[in-house]
mmCIF file with all atom_site columns, N, CA and C in Angstrom:
data_model
loop_
_atom_site.group_PDB
_atom_site.id
_atom_site.type_symbol
_atom_site.label_atom_id
_atom_site.label_alt_id
_atom_site.label_comp_id
_atom_site.label_asym_id
_atom_site.label_entity_id
_atom_site.label_seq_id
_atom_site.pdbx_PDB_ins_code
_atom_site.Cartn_x
_atom_site.Cartn_y
_atom_site.Cartn_z
_atom_site.occupancy
_atom_site.B_iso_or_equiv
_atom_site.pdbx_formal_charge
_atom_site.auth_seq_id
_atom_site.auth_comp_id
_atom_site.auth_asym_id
_atom_site.auth_atom_id
_atom_site.pdbx_PDB_model_num
ATOM 1   N N  . MET A 1 1  ? 0.842   -1.170 0.000  1.00 0.00 ? 1  MET A N  1
ATOM 2   C CA . MET A 1 1  ? 0.000   0.000  0.000  1.00 0.00 ? 1  MET A CA 1
ATOM 3   C C  . MET A 1 1  ? 0.896   1.244  0.000  1.00 0.00 ? 1  MET A C  1
ATOM 4   N N  . SER A 1 2  ? 0.588   2.175  -0.860 1.00 0.00 ? 2  SER A N  1
ATOM 5   C CA . SER A 1 2  ? 1.366   3.412  -0.934 1.00 0.00 ? 2  SER A CA 1
ATOM 6   C C  . SER A 1 2  ? 0.925   4.382  0.162  1.00 0.00 ? 2  SER A C  1
ATOM 7   N N  . VAL A 1 3  ? 1.736   5.372  0.402  1.00 0.00 ? 3  VAL A N  1
ATOM 8   C CA . VAL A 1 3  ? 1.404   6.398  1.395  1.00 0.00 ? 3  VAL A CA 1
ATOM 9   C C  . VAL A 1 3  ? 0.131   7.117  0.973  1.00 0.00 ? 3  VAL A C  1
ATOM 10  N N  . LYS A 1 4  ? 0.020   7.416  -0.313 1.00 0.00 ? 4  LYS A N  1
ATOM 11  C CA . LYS A 1 4  ? -1.166  8.127  -0.799 1.00 0.00 ? 4  LYS A CA 1
ATOM 12  C C  . LYS A 1 4  ? -2.417  7.287  -0.595 1.00 0.00 ? 4  LYS A C  1
ATOM 13  N N  . SER A 1 5  ? -2.378  6.000  -0.906 1.00 0.00 ? 5  SER A N  1
ATOM 14  C CA . SER A 1 5  ? -3.573  5.170  -0.738 1.00 0.00 ? 5  SER A CA 1
ATOM 15  C C  . SER A 1 5  ? -3.900  4.993  0.745  1.00 0.00 ? 5  SER A C  1
ATOM 16  N N  . ALA A 1 6  ? -2.880  4.935  1.598  1.00 0.00 ? 6  ALA A N  1
ATOM 17  C CA . ALA A 1 6  ? -3.122  4.846  3.042  1.00 0.00 ? 6  ALA A CA 1
ATOM 18  C C  . ALA A 1 6  ? -3.774  6.129  3.553  1.00 0.00 ? 6  ALA A C  1
ATOM 19  N N  . ALA A 1 7  ? -3.319  7.278  3.061  1.00 0.00 ? 7  ALA A N  1
ATOM 20  C CA . ALA A 1 7  ? -3.909  8.557  3.462  1.00 0.00 ? 7  ALA A CA 1
ATOM 21  C C  . ALA A 1 7  ? -5.358  8.647  2.998  1.00 0.00 ? 7  ALA A C  1
ATOM 22  N N  . LEU A 1 8  ? -5.627  8.212  1.780  1.00 0.00 ? 8  LEU A N  1
ATOM 23  C CA . LEU A 1 8  ? -6.998  8.222  1.267  1.00 0.00 ? 8  LEU A CA 1
ATOM 24  C C  . LEU A 1 8  ? -7.901  7.319  2.092  1.00 0.00 ? 8  LEU A C  1
ATOM 25  N N  . ALA A 1 9  ? -7.413  6.150  2.455  1.00 0.00 ? 9  ALA A N  1
ATOM 26  C CA . ALA A 1 9  ? -8.202  5.212  3.256  1.00 0.00 ? 9  ALA A CA 1
ATOM 27  C C  . ALA A 1 9  ? -8.496  5.802  4.638  1.00 0.00 ? 9  ALA A C  1
ATOM 28  N N  . ALA A 1 10 ? -7.503  6.420  5.249  1.00 0.00 ? 10 ALA A N  1
ATOM 29  C CA . ALA A 1 10 ? -7.688  7.023  6.573  1.00 0.00 ? 10 ALA A CA 1
ATOM 30  C C  . ALA A 1 10 ? -8.679  8.180  6.510  1.00 0.00 ? 10 ALA A C  1
ATOM 31  N N  . LEU A 1 11 ? -8.562  9.012  5.486  1.00 0.00 ? 11 LEU A N  1
ATOM 32  C CA . LEU A 1 11 ? -9.495  10.128 5.337  1.00 0.00 ? 11 LEU A CA 1
ATOM 33  C C  . LEU A 1 11 ? -10.913 9.634  5.070  1.00 0.00 ? 11 LEU A C  1
ATOM 34  N N  . ALA A 1 12 ? -11.058 8.630  4.223  1.00 0.00 ? 12 ALA A N  1
ATOM 35  C CA . ALA A 1 12 ? -12.386 8.080  3.928  1.00 0.00 ? 12 ALA A CA 1
ATOM 36  C C  . ALA A 1 12 ? -13.035 7.566  5.212  1.00 0.00 ? 12 ALA A C  1
ATOM 37  N N  . PHE A 1 13 ? -12.261 6.884  6.063  1.00 0.00 ? 13 PHE A N  1
ATOM 38  C CA . PHE A 1 13 ? -12.783 6.387  7.329  1.00 0.00 ? 13 PHE A CA 1
ATOM 39  C C  . PHE A 1 13 ? -13.185 7.550  8.237  1.00 0.00 ? 13 PHE A C  1
ATOM 40  N N  . ALA A 1 14 ? -12.342 8.563  8.331  1.00 0.00 ? 14 ALA A N  1
ATOM 41  C CA . ALA A 1 14 ? -12.645 9.728  9.176  1.00 0.00 ? 14 ALA A CA 1
ATOM 42  C C  . ALA A 1 14 ? -13.887 10.458 8.677  1.00 0.00 ? 14 ALA A C  1
ATOM 43  N N  . TYR A 1 15 ? -14.011 10.608 7.370  1.00 0.00 ? 15 TYR A N  1
ATOM 44  C CA . TYR A 1 15 ? -15.187 11.269 6.809  1.00 0.00 ? 15 TYR A CA 1
ATOM 45  C C  . TYR A 1 15 ? -16.443 10.478 7.164  1.00 0.00 ? 15 TYR A C  1
ATOM 46  N N  . GLU A 1 16 ? -16.384 9.168  6.970  1.00 0.00 ? 16 GLU A N  1
ATOM 47  C CA . GLU A 1 16 ? -17.527 8.311  7.274  1.00 0.00 ? 16 GLU A CA 1
ATOM 48  C C  . GLU A 1 16 ? -17.897 8.394  8.759  1.00 0.00 ? 16 GLU A C  1
ATOM 49  N N  . MET A 1 17 ? -16.913 8.358  9.630  1.00 0.00 ? 17 MET A N  1
ATOM 50  C CA . MET A 1 17 ? -17.164 8.418  11.070 1.00 0.00 ? 17 MET A CA 1
ATOM 51  C C  . MET A 1 17 ? -17.780 9.757  11.498 1.00 0.00 ? 17 MET A C  1
ATOM 52  N N  . ASN A 1 18 ? -17.558 10.789 10.721 1.00 0.00 ? 18 ASN A N  1
ATOM 53  C CA . ASN A 1 18 ? -18.098 12.106 11.027 1.00 0.00 ? 18 ASN A CA 1
ATOM 54  C C  . ASN A 1 18 ? -19.333 12.447 10.196 1.00 0.00 ? 18 ASN A C  1
ATOM 55  N N  . GLY A 1 19 ? -19.859 11.454 9.485  1.00 0.00 ? 19 GLY A N  1
ATOM 56  C CA . GLY A 1 19 ? -21.082 11.657 8.714  1.00 0.00 ? 19 GLY A CA 1
ATOM 57  C C  . GLY A 1 19 ? -20.913 12.506 7.466  1.00 0.00 ? 19 GLY A C  1
ATOM 58  N N  . LEU A 1 20 ? -19.700 12.626 6.974  1.00 0.00 ? 20 LEU A N  1
ATOM 59  C CA . LEU A 1 20 ? -19.464 13.431 5.773  1.00 0.00 ? 20 LEU A CA 1
ATOM 60  C C  . LEU A 1 20 ? -19.648 12.575 4.533  1.00 0.00 ? 20 LEU A C  1
ATOM 61  N N  . LYS A 1 21 ? -20.448 13.053 3.620  1.00 0.00 ? 21 LYS A N  1
ATOM 62  C CA . LYS A 1 21 ? -20.693 12.330 2.372  1.00 0.00 ? 21 LYS A CA 1
ATOM 63  C C  . LYS A 1 21 ? -19.804 12.915 1.281  1.00 0.00 ? 21 LYS A C  1
ATOM 64  N N  . ALA A 1 22 ? -18.532 12.581 1.342  1.00 0.00 ? 22 ALA A N  1
ATOM 65  C CA . ALA A 1 22 ? -17.574 13.114 0.370  1.00 0.00 ? 22 ALA A CA 1
ATOM 66  C C  . ALA A 1 22 ? -16.461 12.104 0.163  1.00 0.00 ? 22 ALA A C  1
ATOM 67  N N  . ALA A 1 23 ? -15.909 12.128 -1.024 1.00 0.00 ? 23 ALA A N  1
ATOM 68  C CA . ALA A 1 23 ? -14.747 11.291 -1.317 1.00 0.00 ? 23 ALA A CA 1
ATOM 69  C C  . ALA A 1 23 ? -13.508 12.143 -1.087 1.00 0.00 ? 23 ALA A C  1
ATOM 70  N N  . PRO A 1 24 ? -12.573 11.680 -0.269 1.00 0.00 ? 24 PRO A N  1
ATOM 71  C CA . PRO A 1 24 ? -11.382 12.482 0.007  1.00 0.00 ? 24 PRO A CA 1
ATOM 72  C C  . PRO A 1 24 ? -10.490 12.637 -1.220 1.00 0.00 ? 24 PRO A C  1
ATOM 73  N N  . SER A 1 25 ? -9.745  13.709 -1.204 1.00 0.00 ? 25 SER A N  1
ATOM 74  C CA . SER A 1 25 ? -8.820  14.000 -2.289 1.00 0.00 ? 25 SER A CA 1
ATOM 75  C C  . SER A 1 25 ? -7.438  14.261 -1.689 1.00 0.00 ? 25 SER A C  1
ATOM 76  N N  . VAL A 1 26 ? -6.447  13.552 -2.192 1.00 0.00 ? 26 VAL A N  1
ATOM 77  C CA . VAL A 1 26 ? -5.061  13.759 -1.770 1.00 0.00 ? 26 VAL A CA 1
ATOM 78  C C  . VAL A 1 26 ? -4.231  13.971 -3.032 1.00 0.00 ? 26 VAL A C  1
ATOM 79  N N  . VAL A 1 27 ? -3.465  15.047 -3.047 1.00 0.00 ? 27 VAL A N  1
ATOM 80  C CA . VAL A 1 27 ? -2.628  15.366 -4.205 1.00 0.00 ? 27 VAL A CA 1
ATOM 81  C C  . VAL A 1 27 ? -1.202  15.640 -3.751 1.00 0.00 ? 27 VAL A C  1
ATOM 82  N N  . ARG A 1 28 ? -0.287  15.647 -4.690 1.00 0.00 ? 28 ARG A N  1
ATOM 83  C CA . ARG A 1 28 ? 1.104   15.977 -4.388 1.00 0.00 ? 28 ARG A CA 1
ATOM 84  C C  . ARG A 1 28 ? 1.163   17.445 -3.953 1.00 0.00 ? 28 ARG A C  1
ATOM 85  N N  . SER A 1 29 ? 1.901   17.704 -2.898 1.00 0.00 ? 29 SER A N  1
ATOM 86  C CA . SER A 1 29 ? 1.993   19.045 -2.335 1.00 0.00 ? 29 SER A CA 1
ATOM 87  C C  . SER A 1 29 ? 2.615   20.023 -3.327 1.00 0.00 ? 29 SER A C  1
ATOM 88  N N  . THR A 1 30 ? 2.075   21.223 -3.333 1.00 0.00 ? 30 THR A N  1
ATOM 89  C CA . THR A 1 30 ? 2.630   22.270 -4.197 1.00 0.00 ? 30 THR A CA 1
ATOM 90  C C  . THR A 1 30 ? 3.785   22.995 -3.504 1.00 0.00 ? 30 THR A C  1
ATOM 91  N N  . ARG A 1 31 ? 3.918   22.759 -2.187 1.00 0.00 ? 31 ARG A N  1
ATOM 92  C CA . ARG A 1 31 ? 4.995   23.391 -1.410 1.00 0.00 ? 31 ARG A CA 1
ATOM 93  C C  . ARG A 1 31 ? 5.732   22.308 -0.643 1.00 0.00 ? 31 ARG A C  1
ATOM 94  N N  . PRO A 1 32 ? 6.849   21.855 -1.166 1.00 0.00 ? 32 PRO A N  1
ATOM 95  C CA . PRO A 1 32 ? 7.587   20.734 -0.568 1.00 0.00 ? 32 PRO A CA 1
ATOM 96  C C  . PRO A 1 32 ? 7.950   20.923 0.900  1.00 0.00 ? 32 PRO A C  1
ATOM 97  N N  . GLU A 1 33 ? 8.062   22.161 1.360  1.00 0.00 ? 33 GLU A N  1
ATOM 98  C CA . GLU A 1 33 ? 8.399   22.372 2.761  1.00 0.00 ? 33 GLU A CA 1
ATOM 99  C C  . GLU A 1 33 ? 7.277   21.931 3.708  1.00 0.00 ? 33 GLU A C  1
ATOM 100 N N  . PHE A 1 34 ? 6.068   21.712 3.148  1.00 0.00 ? 34 PHE A N  1
ATOM 101 C CA . PHE A 1 34 ? 4.938   21.265 3.955  1.00 0.00 ? 34 PHE A CA 1
ATOM 102 C C  . PHE A 1 34 ? 4.688   19.769 3.834  1.00 0.00 ? 34 PHE A C  1
ATOM 103 N N  . GLY A 1 35 ? 5.510   19.058 3.092  1.00 0.00 ? 35 GLY A N  1
ATOM 104 C CA . GLY A 1 35 ? 5.363   17.608 2.961  1.00 0.00 ? 35 GLY A CA 1
ATOM 105 C C  . GLY A 1 35 ? 5.143   17.183 1.534  1.00 0.00 ? 35 GLY A C  1
ATOM 106 N N  . ASP A 1 36 ? 4.935   15.893 1.345  1.00 0.00 ? 36 ASP A N  1
ATOM 107 C CA . ASP A 1 36 ? 4.791   15.332 0.010  1.00 0.00 ? 36 ASP A CA 1
ATOM 108 C C  . ASP A 1 36 ? 3.361   15.374 -0.509 1.00 0.00 ? 36 ASP A C  1
ATOM 109 N N  . LEU A 1 37 ? 2.395   15.251 0.398  1.00 0.00 ? 37 LEU A N  1
ATOM 110 C CA . LEU A 1 37 ? 0.994   15.190 0.003  1.00 0.00 ? 37 LEU A CA 1
ATOM 111 C C  . LEU A 1 37 ? 0.186   16.252 0.725  1.00 0.00 ? 37 LEU A C  1
ATOM 112 N N  . GLN A 1 38 ? -0.953  16.624 0.130  1.00 0.00 ? 38 GLN A N  1
ATOM 113 C CA . GLN A 1 38 ? -1.842  17.569 0.789  1.00 0.00 ? 38 GLN A CA 1
ATOM 114 C C  . GLN A 1 38 ? -3.290  17.204 0.489  1.00 0.00 ? 38 GLN A C  1
ATOM 115 N N  . CYS A 1 39 ? -4.153  17.579 1.404  1.00 0.00 ? 39 CYS A N  1
ATOM 116 C CA . CYS A 1 39 ? -5.591  17.365 1.260  1.00 0.00 ? 39 CYS A CA 1
ATOM 117 C C  . CYS A 1 39 ? -6.243  18.736 1.312  1.00 0.00 ? 39 CYS A C  1
ATOM 118 N N  . ASN A 1 40 ? -6.922  19.112 0.248  1.00 0.00 ? 40 ASN A N  1
ATOM 119 C CA . ASN A 1 40 ? -7.513  20.447 0.153  1.00 0.00 ? 40 ASN A CA 1
ATOM 120 C C  . ASN A 1 40 ? -9.019  20.431 0.408  1.00 0.00 ? 40 ASN A C  1
ATOM 121 N N  . ASP A 1 41 ? -9.510  19.412 1.073  1.00 0.00 ? 41 ASP A N  1
ATOM 122 C CA . ASP A 1 41 ? -10.953 19.240 1.243  1.00 0.00 ? 41 ASP A CA 1
ATOM 123 C C  . ASP A 1 41 ? -11.570 20.111 2.327  1.00 0.00 ? 41 ASP A C  1
ATOM 124 N N  . MET A 1 42 ? -10.797 20.601 3.276  1.00 0.00 ? 42 MET A N  1
ATOM 125 C CA . MET A 1 42 ? -11.380 21.257 4.445  1.00 0.00 ? 42 MET A CA 1
ATOM 126 C C  . MET A 1 42 ? -12.236 22.470 4.103  1.00 0.00 ? 42 MET A C  1
ATOM 127 N N  . MET A 1 43 ? -11.820 23.293 3.168  1.00 0.00 ? 43 MET A N  1
ATOM 128 C CA . MET A 1 43 ? -12.615 24.470 2.810  1.00 0.00 ? 43 MET A CA 1
ATOM 129 C C  . MET A 1 43 ? -13.979 24.039 2.275  1.00 0.00 ? 43 MET A C  1
ATOM 130 N N  . ARG A 1 44 ? -13.986 23.086 1.366  1.00 0.00 ? 44 ARG A N  1
ATOM 131 C CA . ARG A 1 44 ? -15.234 22.604 0.765  1.00 0.00 ? 44 ARG A CA 1
ATOM 132 C C  . ARG A 1 44 ? -16.120 21.937 1.818  1.00 0.00 ? 44 ARG A C  1
ATOM 133 N N  . LEU A 1 45 ? -15.542 21.098 2.654  1.00 0.00 ? 45 LEU A N  1
ATOM 134 C CA . LEU A 1 45 ? -16.311 20.391 3.674  1.00 0.00 ? 45 LEU A CA 1
ATOM 135 C C  . LEU A 1 45 ? -16.865 21.339 4.730  1.00 0.00 ? 45 LEU A C  1
ATOM 136 N N  . ALA A 1 46 ? -16.066 22.309 5.140  1.00 0.00 ? 46 ALA A N  1
ATOM 137 C CA . ALA A 1 46 ? -16.536 23.277 6.127  1.00 0.00 ? 46 ALA A CA 1
ATOM 138 C C  . ALA A 1 46 ? -17.704 24.074 5.572  1.00 0.00 ? 46 ALA A C  1
ATOM 139 N N  . LYS A 1 47 ? -17.608 24.494 4.336  1.00 0.00 ? 47 LYS A N  1
ATOM 140 C CA . LYS A 1 47 ? -18.685 25.259 3.713  1.00 0.00 ? 47 LYS A CA 1
ATOM 141 C C  . LYS A 1 47 ? -19.963 24.428 3.639  1.00 0.00 ? 47 LYS A C  1
ATOM 142 N N  . SER A 1 48 ? -19.842 23.165 3.223  1.00 0.00 ? 48 SER A N  1
ATOM 143 C CA . SER A 1 48 ? -21.031 22.316 3.101  1.00 0.00 ? 48 SER A CA 1
ATOM 144 C C  . SER A 1 48 ? -21.646 22.014 4.468  1.00 0.00 ? 48 SER A C  1
ATOM 145 N N  . ALA A 1 49 ? -20.836 22.056 5.532  1.00 0.00 ? 49 ALA A N  1
ATOM 146 C CA . ALA A 1 49 ? -21.334 21.805 6.889  1.00 0.00 ? 49 ALA A CA 1
ATOM 147 C C  . ALA A 1 49 ? -21.763 23.092 7.584  1.00 0.00 ? 49 ALA A C  1
ATOM 148 N N  . GLY A 1 50 ? -21.593 24.248 6.899  1.00 0.00 ? 50 GLY A N  1
ATOM 149 C CA . GLY A 1 50 ? -21.943 25.529 7.498  1.00 0.00 ? 50 GLY A CA 1
ATOM 150 C C  . GLY A 1 50 ? -21.013 25.909 8.637  1.00 0.00 ? 50 GLY A C  1
ATOM 151 N N  . ARG A 1 51 ? -19.754 25.479 8.559  1.00 0.00 ? 51 ARG A N  1
ATOM 152 C CA . ARG A 1 51 ? -18.779 25.735 9.615  1.00 0.00 ? 51 ARG A CA 1
ATOM 153 C C  . ARG A 1 51 ? -17.680 26.647 9.109  1.00 0.00 ? 51 ARG A C  1
ATOM 154 N N  . ASN A 1 52 ? -16.912 27.185 10.040 1.00 0.00 ? 52 ASN A N  1
ATOM 155 C CA . ASN A 1 52 ? -15.777 28.042 9.741  1.00 0.00 ? 52 ASN A CA 1
ATOM 156 C C  . ASN A 1 52 ? -14.556 27.155 9.463  1.00 0.00 ? 52 ASN A C  1
ATOM 157 N N  . PRO A 1 53 ? -13.987 27.200 8.240  1.00 0.00 ? 53 PRO A N  1
ATOM 158 C CA . PRO A 1 53 ? -12.833 26.346 7.934  1.00 0.00 ? 53 PRO A CA 1
ATOM 159 C C  . PRO A 1 53 ? -11.600 26.677 8.755  1.00 0.00 ? 53 PRO A C  1
ATOM 160 N N  . GLY A 1 54 ? -11.532 27.854 9.324  1.00 0.00 ? 54 GLY A N  1
ATOM 161 C CA . GLY A 1 54 ? -10.407 28.216 10.178 1.00 0.00 ? 54 GLY A CA 1
ATOM 162 C C  . GLY A 1 54 ? -10.421 27.463 11.501 1.00 0.00 ? 54 GLY A C  1
ATOM 163 N N  . ARG A 1 55 ? -11.561 26.931 11.851 1.00 0.00 ? 55 ARG A N  1
ATOM 164 C CA . ARG A 1 55 ? -11.720 26.129 13.066 1.00 0.00 ? 55 ARG A CA 1
ATOM 165 C C  . ARG A 1 55 ? -12.087 24.733 12.630 1.00 0.00 ? 55 ARG A C  1
ATOM 166 N N  . ALA A 1 56 ? -11.128 23.999 12.124 1.00 0.00 ? 56 ALA A N  1
ATOM 167 C CA . ALA A 1 56 ? -11.354 22.708 11.444 1.00 0.00 ? 56 ALA A CA 1
ATOM 168 C C  . ALA A 1 56 ? -11.872 21.603 12.351 1.00 0.00 ? 56 ALA A C  1
ATOM 169 N N  . CYS A 1 57 ? -12.629 21.944 13.363 1.00 0.00 ? 57 CYS A N  1
ATOM 170 C CA . CYS A 1 57 ? -13.222 20.935 14.248 1.00 0.00 ? 57 CYS A CA 1
ATOM 171 C C  . CYS A 1 57 ? -14.666 20.724 13.825 1.00 0.00 ? 57 CYS A C  1
ATOM 172 N N  . PHE A 1 58 ? -14.985 19.533 13.451 1.00 0.00 ? 58 PHE A N  1
ATOM 173 C CA . PHE A 1 58 ? -16.366 19.240 13.028 1.00 0.00 ? 58 PHE A CA 1
ATOM 174 C C  . PHE A 1 58 ? -17.119 18.643 14.151 1.00 0.00 ? 58 PHE A C  1
#
């Protein structure tokens, strides 16, 4: 299993456990100083949940 597929599996489980109906997205990071992969879903998910994305607690 690759790191990317493991990250996708973990995110899918977390989304399901929190009642989120979304497929996670993991892409190669655009800024290497922040790591190899990034997930840009929080803004979209926060908006759909009516929450503030700056407070990423669902």
